Coordinates of C-alpha atoms in Angstrom, one line a residue:
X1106 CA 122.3 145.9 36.2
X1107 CA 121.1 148.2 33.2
X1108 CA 121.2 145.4 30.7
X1109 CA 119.2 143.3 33.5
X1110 CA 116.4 145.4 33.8
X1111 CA 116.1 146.4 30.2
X1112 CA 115.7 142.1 29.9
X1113 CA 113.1 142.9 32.3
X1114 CA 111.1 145.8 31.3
X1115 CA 110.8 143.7 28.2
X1116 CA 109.8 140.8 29.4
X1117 CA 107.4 142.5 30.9
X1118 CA 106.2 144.5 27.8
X1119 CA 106.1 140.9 26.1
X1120 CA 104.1 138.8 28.8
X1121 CA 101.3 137.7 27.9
X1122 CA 98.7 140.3 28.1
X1123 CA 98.8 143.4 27.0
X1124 CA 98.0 147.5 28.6
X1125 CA 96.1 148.5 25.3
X1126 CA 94.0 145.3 25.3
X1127 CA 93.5 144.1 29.2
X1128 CA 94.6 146.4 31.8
X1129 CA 96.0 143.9 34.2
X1130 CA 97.0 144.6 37.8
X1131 CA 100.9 143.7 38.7
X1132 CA 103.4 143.7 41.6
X1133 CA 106.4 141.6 42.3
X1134 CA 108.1 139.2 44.7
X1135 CA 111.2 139.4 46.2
X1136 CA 111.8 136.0 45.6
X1137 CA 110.6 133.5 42.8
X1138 CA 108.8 130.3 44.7
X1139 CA 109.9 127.2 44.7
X1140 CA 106.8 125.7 45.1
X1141 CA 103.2 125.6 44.7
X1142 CA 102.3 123.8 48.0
X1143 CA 100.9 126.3 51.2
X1144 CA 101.9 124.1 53.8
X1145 CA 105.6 124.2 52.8
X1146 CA 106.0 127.7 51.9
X1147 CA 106.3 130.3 54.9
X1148 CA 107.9 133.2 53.4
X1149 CA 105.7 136.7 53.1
X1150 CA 106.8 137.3 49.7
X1151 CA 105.2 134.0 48.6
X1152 CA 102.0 135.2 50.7
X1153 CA 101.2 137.9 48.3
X1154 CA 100.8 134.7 45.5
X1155 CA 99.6 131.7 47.5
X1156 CA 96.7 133.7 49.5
X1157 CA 94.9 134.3 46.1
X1158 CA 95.7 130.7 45.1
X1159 CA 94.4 128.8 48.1
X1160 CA 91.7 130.0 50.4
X1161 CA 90.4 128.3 53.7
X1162 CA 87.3 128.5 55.9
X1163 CA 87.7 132.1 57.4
X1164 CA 89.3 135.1 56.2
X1165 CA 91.1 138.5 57.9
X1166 CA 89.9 141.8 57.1
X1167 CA 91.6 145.1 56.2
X1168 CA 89.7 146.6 58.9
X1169 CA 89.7 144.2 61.1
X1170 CA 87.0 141.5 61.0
X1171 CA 87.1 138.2 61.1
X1172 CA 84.3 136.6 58.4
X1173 CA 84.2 133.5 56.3
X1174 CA 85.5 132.6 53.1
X1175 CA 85.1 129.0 52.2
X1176 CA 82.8 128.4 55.2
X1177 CA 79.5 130.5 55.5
X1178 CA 79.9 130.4 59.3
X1179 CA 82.0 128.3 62.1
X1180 CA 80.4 127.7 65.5
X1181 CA 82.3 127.0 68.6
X1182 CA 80.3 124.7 71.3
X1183 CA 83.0 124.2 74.0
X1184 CA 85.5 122.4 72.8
X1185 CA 84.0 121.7 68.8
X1186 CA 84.1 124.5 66.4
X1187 CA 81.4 123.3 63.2
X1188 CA 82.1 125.2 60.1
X1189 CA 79.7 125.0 57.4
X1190 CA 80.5 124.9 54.3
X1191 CA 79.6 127.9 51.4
X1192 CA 78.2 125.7 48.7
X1193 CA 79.1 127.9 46.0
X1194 CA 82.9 127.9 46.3
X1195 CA 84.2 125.5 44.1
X1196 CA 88.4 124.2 42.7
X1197 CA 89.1 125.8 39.9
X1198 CA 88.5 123.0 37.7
X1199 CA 84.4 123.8 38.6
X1200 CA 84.3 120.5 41.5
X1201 CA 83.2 120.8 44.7
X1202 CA 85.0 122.0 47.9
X1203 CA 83.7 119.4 50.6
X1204 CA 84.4 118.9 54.5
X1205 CA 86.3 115.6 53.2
X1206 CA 89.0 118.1 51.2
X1207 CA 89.7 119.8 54.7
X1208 CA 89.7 116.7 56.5
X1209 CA 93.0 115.9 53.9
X1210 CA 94.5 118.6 54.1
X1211 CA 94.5 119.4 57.7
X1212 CA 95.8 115.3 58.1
X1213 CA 98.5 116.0 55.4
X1214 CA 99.7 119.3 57.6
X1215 CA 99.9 117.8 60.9
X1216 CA 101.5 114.7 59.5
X1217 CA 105.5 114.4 60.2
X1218 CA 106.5 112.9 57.4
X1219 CA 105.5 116.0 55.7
X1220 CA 107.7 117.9 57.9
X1221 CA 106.0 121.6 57.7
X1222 CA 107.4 124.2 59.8
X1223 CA 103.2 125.8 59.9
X1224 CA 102.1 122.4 61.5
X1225 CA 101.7 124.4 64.8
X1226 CA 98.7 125.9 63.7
X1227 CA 96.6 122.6 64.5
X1228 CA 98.8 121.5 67.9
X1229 CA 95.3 122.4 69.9
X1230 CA 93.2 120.0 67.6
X1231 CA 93.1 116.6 69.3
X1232 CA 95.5 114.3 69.2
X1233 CA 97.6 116.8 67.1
X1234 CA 100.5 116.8 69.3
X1235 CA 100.7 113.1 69.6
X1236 CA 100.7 112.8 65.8
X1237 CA 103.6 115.2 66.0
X1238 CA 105.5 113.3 67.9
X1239 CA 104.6 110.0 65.9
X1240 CA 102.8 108.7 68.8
X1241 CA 99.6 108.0 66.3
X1242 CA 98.6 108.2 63.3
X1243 CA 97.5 111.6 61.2
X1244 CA 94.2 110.4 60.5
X1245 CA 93.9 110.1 64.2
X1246 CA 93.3 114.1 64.0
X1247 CA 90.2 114.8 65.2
X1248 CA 88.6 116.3 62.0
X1249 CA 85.7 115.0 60.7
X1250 CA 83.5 115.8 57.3
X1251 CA 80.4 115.0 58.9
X1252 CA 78.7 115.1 55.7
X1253 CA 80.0 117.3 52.2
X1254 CA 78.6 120.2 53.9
X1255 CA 79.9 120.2 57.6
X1256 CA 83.3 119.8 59.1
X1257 CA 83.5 119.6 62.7
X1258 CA 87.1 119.9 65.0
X1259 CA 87.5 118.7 68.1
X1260 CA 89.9 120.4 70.2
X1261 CA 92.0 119.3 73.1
X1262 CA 92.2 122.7 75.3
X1263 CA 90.2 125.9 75.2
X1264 CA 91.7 127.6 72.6
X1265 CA 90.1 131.2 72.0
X1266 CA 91.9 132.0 69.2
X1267 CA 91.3 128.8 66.9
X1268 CA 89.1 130.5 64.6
X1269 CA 92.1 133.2 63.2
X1270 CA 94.1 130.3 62.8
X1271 CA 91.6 129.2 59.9
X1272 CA 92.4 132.0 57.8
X1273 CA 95.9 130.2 56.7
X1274 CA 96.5 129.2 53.7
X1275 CA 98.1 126.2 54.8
X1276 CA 94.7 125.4 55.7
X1277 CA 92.9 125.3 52.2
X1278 CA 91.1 122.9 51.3
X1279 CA 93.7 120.1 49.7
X1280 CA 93.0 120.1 45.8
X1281 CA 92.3 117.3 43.5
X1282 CA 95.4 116.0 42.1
X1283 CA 96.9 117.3 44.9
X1284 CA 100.5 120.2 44.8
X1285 CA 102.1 119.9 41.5
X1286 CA 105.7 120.4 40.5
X1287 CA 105.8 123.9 39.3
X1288 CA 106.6 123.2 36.2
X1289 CA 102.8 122.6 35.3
X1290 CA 102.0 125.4 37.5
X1291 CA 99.1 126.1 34.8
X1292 CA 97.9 123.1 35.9
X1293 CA 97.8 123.4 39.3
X1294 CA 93.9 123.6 40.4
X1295 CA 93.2 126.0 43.3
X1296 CA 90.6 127.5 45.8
X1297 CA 91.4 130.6 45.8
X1298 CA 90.3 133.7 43.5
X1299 CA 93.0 133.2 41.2
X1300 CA 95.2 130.1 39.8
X1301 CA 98.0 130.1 37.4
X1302 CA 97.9 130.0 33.5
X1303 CA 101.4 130.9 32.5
X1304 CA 104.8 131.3 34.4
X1305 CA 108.2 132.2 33.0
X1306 CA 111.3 130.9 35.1
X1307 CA 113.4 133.7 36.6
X1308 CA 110.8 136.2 34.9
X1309 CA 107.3 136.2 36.1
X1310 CA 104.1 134.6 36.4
X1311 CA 100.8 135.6 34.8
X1312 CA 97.4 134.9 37.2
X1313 CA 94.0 133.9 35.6
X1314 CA 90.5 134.4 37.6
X1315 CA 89.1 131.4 38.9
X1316 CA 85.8 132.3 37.9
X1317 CA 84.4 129.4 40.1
X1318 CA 85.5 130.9 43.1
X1319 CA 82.9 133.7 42.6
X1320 CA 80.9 135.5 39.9
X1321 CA 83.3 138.4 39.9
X1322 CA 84.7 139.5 36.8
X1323 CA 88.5 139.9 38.1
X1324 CA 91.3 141.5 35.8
X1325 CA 94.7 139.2 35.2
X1326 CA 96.8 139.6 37.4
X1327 CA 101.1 140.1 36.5
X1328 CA 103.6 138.7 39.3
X1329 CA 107.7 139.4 38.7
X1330 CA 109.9 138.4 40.4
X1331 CA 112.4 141.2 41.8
X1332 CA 114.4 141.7 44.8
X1333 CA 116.0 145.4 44.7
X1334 CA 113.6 148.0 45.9
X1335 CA 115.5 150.3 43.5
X1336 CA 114.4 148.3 40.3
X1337 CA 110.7 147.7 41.7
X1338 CA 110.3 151.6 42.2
X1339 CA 111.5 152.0 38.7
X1340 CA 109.0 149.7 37.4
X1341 CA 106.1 151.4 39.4
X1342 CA 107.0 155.1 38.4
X1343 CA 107.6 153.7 34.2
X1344 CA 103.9 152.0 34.9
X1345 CA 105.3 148.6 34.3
X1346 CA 103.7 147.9 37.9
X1347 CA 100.3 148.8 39.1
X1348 CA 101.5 147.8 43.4
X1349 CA 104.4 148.6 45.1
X1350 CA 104.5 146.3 47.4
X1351 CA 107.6 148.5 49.7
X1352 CA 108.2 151.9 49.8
X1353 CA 112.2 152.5 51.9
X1354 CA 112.2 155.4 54.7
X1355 CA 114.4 157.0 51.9
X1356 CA 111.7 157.5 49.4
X1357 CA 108.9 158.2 51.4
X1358 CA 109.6 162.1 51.8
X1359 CA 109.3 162.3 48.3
X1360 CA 106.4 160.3 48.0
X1361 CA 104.2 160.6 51.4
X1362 CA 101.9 163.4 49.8
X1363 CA 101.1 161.4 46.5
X1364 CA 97.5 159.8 46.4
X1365 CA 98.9 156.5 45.3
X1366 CA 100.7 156.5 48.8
X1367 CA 99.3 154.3 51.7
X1368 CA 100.8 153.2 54.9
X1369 CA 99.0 150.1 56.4
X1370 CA 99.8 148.7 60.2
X1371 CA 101.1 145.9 60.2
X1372 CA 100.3 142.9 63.2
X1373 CA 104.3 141.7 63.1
X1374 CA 107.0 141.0 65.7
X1375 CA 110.7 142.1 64.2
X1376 CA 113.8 142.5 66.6
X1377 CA 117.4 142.0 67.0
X1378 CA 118.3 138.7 68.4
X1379 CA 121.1 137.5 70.2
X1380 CA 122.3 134.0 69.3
X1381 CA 124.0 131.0 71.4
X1382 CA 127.2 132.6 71.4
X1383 CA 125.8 135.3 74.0
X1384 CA 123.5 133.3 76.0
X1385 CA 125.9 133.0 78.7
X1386 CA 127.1 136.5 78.7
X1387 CA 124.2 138.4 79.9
X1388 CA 126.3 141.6 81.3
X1389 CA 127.0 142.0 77.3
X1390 CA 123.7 141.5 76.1
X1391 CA 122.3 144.4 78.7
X1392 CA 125.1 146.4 77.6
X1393 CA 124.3 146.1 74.4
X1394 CA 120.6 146.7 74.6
X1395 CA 121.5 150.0 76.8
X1396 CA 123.9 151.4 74.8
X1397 CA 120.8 152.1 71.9
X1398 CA 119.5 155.5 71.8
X1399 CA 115.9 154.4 70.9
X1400 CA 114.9 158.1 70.8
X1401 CA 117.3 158.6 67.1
X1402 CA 116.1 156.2 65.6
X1403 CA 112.6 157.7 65.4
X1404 CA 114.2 161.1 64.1
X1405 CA 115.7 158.9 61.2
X1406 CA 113.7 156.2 60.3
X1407 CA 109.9 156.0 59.3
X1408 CA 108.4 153.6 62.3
X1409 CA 105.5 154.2 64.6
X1410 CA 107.4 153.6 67.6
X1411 CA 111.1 153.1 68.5
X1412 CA 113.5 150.4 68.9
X1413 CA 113.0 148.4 72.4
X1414 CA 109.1 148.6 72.7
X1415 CA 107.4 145.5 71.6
X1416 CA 106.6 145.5 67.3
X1417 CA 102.9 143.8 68.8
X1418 CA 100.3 146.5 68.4
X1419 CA 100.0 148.6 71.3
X1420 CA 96.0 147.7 71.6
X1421 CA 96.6 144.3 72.5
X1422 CA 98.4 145.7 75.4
X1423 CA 97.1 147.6 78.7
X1424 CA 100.0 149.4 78.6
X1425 CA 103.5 150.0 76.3
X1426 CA 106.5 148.8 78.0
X1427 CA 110.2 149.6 76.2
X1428 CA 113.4 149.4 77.1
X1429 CA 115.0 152.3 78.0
X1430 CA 119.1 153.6 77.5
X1431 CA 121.4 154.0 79.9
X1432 CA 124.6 154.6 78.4
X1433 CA 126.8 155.1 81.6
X1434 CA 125.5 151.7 83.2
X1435 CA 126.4 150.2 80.0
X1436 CA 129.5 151.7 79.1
X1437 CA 130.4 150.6 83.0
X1438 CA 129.6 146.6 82.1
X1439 CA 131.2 146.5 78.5
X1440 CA 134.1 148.1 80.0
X1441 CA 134.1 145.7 83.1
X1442 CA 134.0 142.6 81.1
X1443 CA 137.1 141.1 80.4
X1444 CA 136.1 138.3 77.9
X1445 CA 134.4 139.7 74.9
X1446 CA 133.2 137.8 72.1
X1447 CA 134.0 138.7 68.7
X1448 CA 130.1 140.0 67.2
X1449 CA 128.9 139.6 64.0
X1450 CA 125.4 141.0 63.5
X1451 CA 123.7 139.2 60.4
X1452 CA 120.5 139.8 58.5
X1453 CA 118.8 138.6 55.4
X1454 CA 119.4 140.6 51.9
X1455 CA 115.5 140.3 51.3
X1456 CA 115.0 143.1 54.0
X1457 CA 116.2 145.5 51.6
X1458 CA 117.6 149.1 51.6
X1459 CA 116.0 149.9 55.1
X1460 CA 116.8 146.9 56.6
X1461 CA 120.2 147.4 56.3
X1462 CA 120.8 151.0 57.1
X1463 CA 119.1 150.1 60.3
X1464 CA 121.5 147.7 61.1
X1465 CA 124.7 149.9 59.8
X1466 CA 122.8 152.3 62.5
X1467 CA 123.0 150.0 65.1
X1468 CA 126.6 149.1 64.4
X1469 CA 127.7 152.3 64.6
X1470 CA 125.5 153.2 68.0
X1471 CA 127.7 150.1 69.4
X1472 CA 130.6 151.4 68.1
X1473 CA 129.9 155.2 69.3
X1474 CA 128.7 154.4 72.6
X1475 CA 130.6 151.3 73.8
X1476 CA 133.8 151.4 71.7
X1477 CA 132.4 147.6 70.3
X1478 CA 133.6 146.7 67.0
X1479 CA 130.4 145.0 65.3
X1480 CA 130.5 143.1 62.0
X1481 CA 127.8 143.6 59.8
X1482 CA 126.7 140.8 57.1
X1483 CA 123.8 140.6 54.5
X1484 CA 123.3 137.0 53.6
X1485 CA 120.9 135.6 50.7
X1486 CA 117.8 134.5 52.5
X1487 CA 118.1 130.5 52.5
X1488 CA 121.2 130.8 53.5
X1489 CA 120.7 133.1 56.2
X1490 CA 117.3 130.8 57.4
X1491 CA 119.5 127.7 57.4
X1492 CA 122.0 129.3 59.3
X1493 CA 119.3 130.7 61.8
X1494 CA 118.2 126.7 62.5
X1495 CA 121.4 125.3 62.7
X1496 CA 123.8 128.0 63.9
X1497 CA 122.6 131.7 64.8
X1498 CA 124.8 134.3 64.8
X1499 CA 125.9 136.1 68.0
X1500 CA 123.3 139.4 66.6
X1501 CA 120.7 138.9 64.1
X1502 CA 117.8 140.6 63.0
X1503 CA 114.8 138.7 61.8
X1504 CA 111.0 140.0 61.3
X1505 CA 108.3 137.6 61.2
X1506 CA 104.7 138.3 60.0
X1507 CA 102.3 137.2 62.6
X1508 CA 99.6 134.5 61.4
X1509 CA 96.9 135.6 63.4
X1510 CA 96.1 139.5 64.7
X1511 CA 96.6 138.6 68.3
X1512 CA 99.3 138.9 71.0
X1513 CA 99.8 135.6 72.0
X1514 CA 100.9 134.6 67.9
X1515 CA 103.4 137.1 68.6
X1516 CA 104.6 135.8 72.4
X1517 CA 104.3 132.0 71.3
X1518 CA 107.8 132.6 68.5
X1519 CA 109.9 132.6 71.8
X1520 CA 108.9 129.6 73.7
X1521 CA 110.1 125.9 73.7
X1522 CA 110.2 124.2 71.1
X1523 CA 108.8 126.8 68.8
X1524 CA 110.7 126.6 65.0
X1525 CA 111.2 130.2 65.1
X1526 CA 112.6 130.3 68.5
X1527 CA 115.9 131.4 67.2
X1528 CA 117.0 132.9 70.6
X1529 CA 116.7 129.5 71.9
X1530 CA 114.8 131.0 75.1
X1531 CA 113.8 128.7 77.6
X1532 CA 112.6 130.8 80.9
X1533 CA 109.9 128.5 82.8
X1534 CA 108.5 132.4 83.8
X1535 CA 107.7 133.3 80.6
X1536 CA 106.0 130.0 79.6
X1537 CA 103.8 130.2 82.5
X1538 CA 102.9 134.0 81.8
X1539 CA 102.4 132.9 78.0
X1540 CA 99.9 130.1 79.1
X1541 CA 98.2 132.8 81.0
X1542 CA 97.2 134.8 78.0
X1543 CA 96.3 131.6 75.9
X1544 CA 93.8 131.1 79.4
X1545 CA 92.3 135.1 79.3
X1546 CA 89.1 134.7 79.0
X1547 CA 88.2 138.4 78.5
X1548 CA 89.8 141.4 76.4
X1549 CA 91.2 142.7 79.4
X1550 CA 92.7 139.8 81.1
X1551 CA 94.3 139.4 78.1
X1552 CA 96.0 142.5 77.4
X1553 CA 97.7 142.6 80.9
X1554 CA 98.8 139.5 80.5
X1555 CA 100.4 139.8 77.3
X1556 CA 101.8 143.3 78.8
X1557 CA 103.4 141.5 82.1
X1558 CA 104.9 138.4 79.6
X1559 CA 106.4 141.3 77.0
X1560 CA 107.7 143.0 79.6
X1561 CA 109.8 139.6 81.4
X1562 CA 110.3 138.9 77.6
X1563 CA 112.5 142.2 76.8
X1564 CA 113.9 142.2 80.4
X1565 CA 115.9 139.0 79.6
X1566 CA 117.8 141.3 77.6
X1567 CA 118.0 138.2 74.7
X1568 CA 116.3 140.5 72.0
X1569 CA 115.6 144.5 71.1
X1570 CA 112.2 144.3 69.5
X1571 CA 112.3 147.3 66.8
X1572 CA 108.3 148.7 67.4
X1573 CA 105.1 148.9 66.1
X1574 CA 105.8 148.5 62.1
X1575 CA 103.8 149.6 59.2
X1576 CA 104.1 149.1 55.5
X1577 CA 103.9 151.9 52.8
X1578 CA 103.0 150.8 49.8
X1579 CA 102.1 152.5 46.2
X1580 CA 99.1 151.5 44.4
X1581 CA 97.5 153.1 40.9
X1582 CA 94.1 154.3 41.1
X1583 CA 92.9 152.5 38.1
X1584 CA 92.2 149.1 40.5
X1585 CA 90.0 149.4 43.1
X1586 CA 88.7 146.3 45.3
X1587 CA 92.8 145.3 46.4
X1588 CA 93.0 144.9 50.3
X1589 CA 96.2 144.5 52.6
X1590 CA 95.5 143.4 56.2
X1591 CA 97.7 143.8 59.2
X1592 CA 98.5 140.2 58.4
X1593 CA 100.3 141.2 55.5
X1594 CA 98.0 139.4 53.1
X1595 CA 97.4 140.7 49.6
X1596 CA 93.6 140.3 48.7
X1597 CA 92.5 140.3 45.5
X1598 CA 88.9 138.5 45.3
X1599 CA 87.3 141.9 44.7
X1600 CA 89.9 143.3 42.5
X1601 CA 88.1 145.6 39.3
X1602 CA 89.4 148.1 37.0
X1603 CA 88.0 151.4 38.4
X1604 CA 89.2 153.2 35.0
X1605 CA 90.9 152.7 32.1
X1606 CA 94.9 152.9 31.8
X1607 CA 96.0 156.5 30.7

């Protein structure tokens, strides 16, 4: 491990810019991409890089605000949103961005030959659904560049929260040329502030300014690639990093009164899921969700609410609803049942140090409370994301960032059909309560619905979501202009050099 990050620091010290000449902004990724294409890459880690490669029509504030990016506005008239177009965002190669590049791209995302997991995003376009399911054609979508300028979408049901949706990446407008093999990565043109010019396999990657993106005069920008938090903190504190992208529970004592220290809410939905094996058993699944003393885990982990209430934000709600313990109702059902399964809880090795302590925590509350001898296992993540499609585990714990700051992105994971259904729930209730927030019309009517369809949601006893999350994060005051949203999207469009490294 030493000689490793040594090789690292180096490489690092070697890249291609240098402190003395061009202070450069840096942070890493927990894992090196695969690939340069949006609309096959879902992982958050690959976020922080492909949301200042590719930009779409509308983009998500830090504080809040929706606003447009590569549209100046987008209109909605019933059932047609018109986006027009801001003539002075161009590829990175200095062409034009026209309606006719989103047309592309949205009918290369919806198509299933294509096979992305974020087609979802356009099932309320018409005829989307019916291309999914290879009943027509993708340029059947009803997208339309009505001239260079103007794109217009028709949609098939009132959807109120279309316009969030347009802040994906896998929305961008499809480049010319295309995704490239990542190998010519410096070649790659994007619409986004930055684009590629140099990228060292297993190393890191070194981000130019695409100075046709905007007039700003944006610093380079140094991505590496590592997945300890241990090592990352190490490069931070020597100022071979300028962002820390995660701080763990363990360090923030030490470092909660530093000025470089920020904790940002994040709009997410983890929680502990139980897999096929314990669908059928649901005296063990309430056991097992009863047997949690919520209340702990606030007095040992850094989380702004505990275990059992919902992770959505709690404004999106009338009201917080959690589950509750009750040890001696669940130490009476574990003990009554006679056929217990053998439980393995699994989660993915890219959660880090906090990720598993928390779940070495919850195997020793089963353990202490209901005599249940839990296995826990830390997989690498594409292993562990196969093995979630294919063949979940009896326990699992999986966190997702939400694509949109709203409740019903969060609700919509669990229903049918959904990729990232991994509890494989199908409860007829909760669809029809889910389809009632979709239907709100106003703020309220929204948030008691998503209250009443969280609350049936956690009182199936199929998951324990872990609370309202937030991110701490390091960052040196020599950059100014960075954002993180509650999306968990780095922005760097507006990223200076406030003052000179020391």
């Amino acid at each position: 491990m030493a000689k490793w990050f040594l090789s690292l620091v180096l490489s690092f010290s070697t890249g291609i810019y240098s402190w003395a000449e061009t202070p450069t902004f840096s942070f890493h990724m927990l894992v090196e991409p695969t690939n340069l294409d949006p609309q096959m890459t879902g992982s958050a880690s690959g976020n922080y890089l492909l949301y200042n490669m590719y930009r779409g029509l509308m983009r998500f504030t830090s504080d809040g605000k929706l606003t447009g990016d590569g549209a100046k506005s987008c209109v909605r008239k019933k059932r047609e949103v018109i986006c027009l177009l801001d003539s002075a965002r161009k590829f990175s190669n200095g062409t034009a961005i026209t309606a006719a590049d989103y047309v592309a791209s949205f009918r290369r995302l919806i198509d299933p030959k294509l096979g992305s997991l974020q087609s979802d995003v356009l099932f309320t376009v018409k005829n989307a659904k019916l291309i999914w399911k290879g009943e027509k054609t993708s340029d059947q979508l009803a997208v339309f560049a009505d001239h260079p300028g103007k794109l217009r979408i028709e949609l098939d049901t009132d959807d109120f929260e279309f316009e969030y949706k347009l802040i994906h990446p896998a929305l961008s407008p499809l480049p010319p040329g295309g995704y490239l093999d990542r190998k010519r990565a410096s070649e790659q043109v994007t619409s986004g502030p930055y684009s590629i010019e140099e990228w060292k396999t297993n190393s890191w990657l070194n981000l130019k300014s695409n100075v046709h993106y905007s007039s700003l005069k944006r610093p380079p920008v140094h991505v590496l690639f590592v997945d300890e938090d241990a090592t990352a903190l190490r490069l931070y504190e020597n100022g071979k990093m300028t962002f820390l992208r995660r701080v763990t529970a363990g360090e923030i004592p030490r470092l909660r009164g530093s000025p470089e220290f920020k904790q940002i809410a994040m709009a997410r939905f983890d929680y502990i899921g139980f897999g096929p094996q314990l669908i059928d058993k649901p005296k063990i699944r309430e056991a097992l969700v009863k047997s949690i003393d919520f209340d702990l885990f606030l007095k040992l982990f850094d989380t702004r609410s505990p275990p059992g209430c919902p992770s959505l934000p709690a404004s999106l709600m009338d009201k917080v609803v959690c589950q509750k313990m009750a040890l001696g109702p669940a130490k009476m059902i574990w003990d009554a049942e006679q056929d217990k399964p053998k439980i393995e809880f699994h989660f993915s090795m890219m959660g880090g140090d906090d990720v598993a302590r928390a779940a070495e925590w919850f195997q020793g509350q089963w353990k202490k409370n209901l005599g249940a001898n839990v296995d826990v296992k830390t997989q690498e993540q594409g292993v562990y994301v196969r093995n979630l499609k294919t063949q979940p585990p009896p326990v699992f714990r999986k966190g997702v960032n939400l694509d949109r700051p709203t409740c019903l992105s969060g609700l919509e994971l669990f229903t049918k059909g959904h990729p990232d259904n991994y509890i494989k729930l199908e409860d007829d209730k909760y669809e029809r309560l889910v389809a009632t927030v979709a239907k709100a019309k106003t703020e309220a009517a929204r948030k008691v619905a998503c209250r009443k369809a969280v609350e049936h949601l956690i009182a199936t006893f199929r998951l324990i979501p872990l609370g309202e999350m937030h991110f701490s994060v390091m960052a040196k005051p020599q950059f100014t202009g960075w954002s993180l949203n509650s999306l968990n999207q780095l922005d760097l469009s507006t990223l200076a050099v406030s003052s000179p490294r020391p």
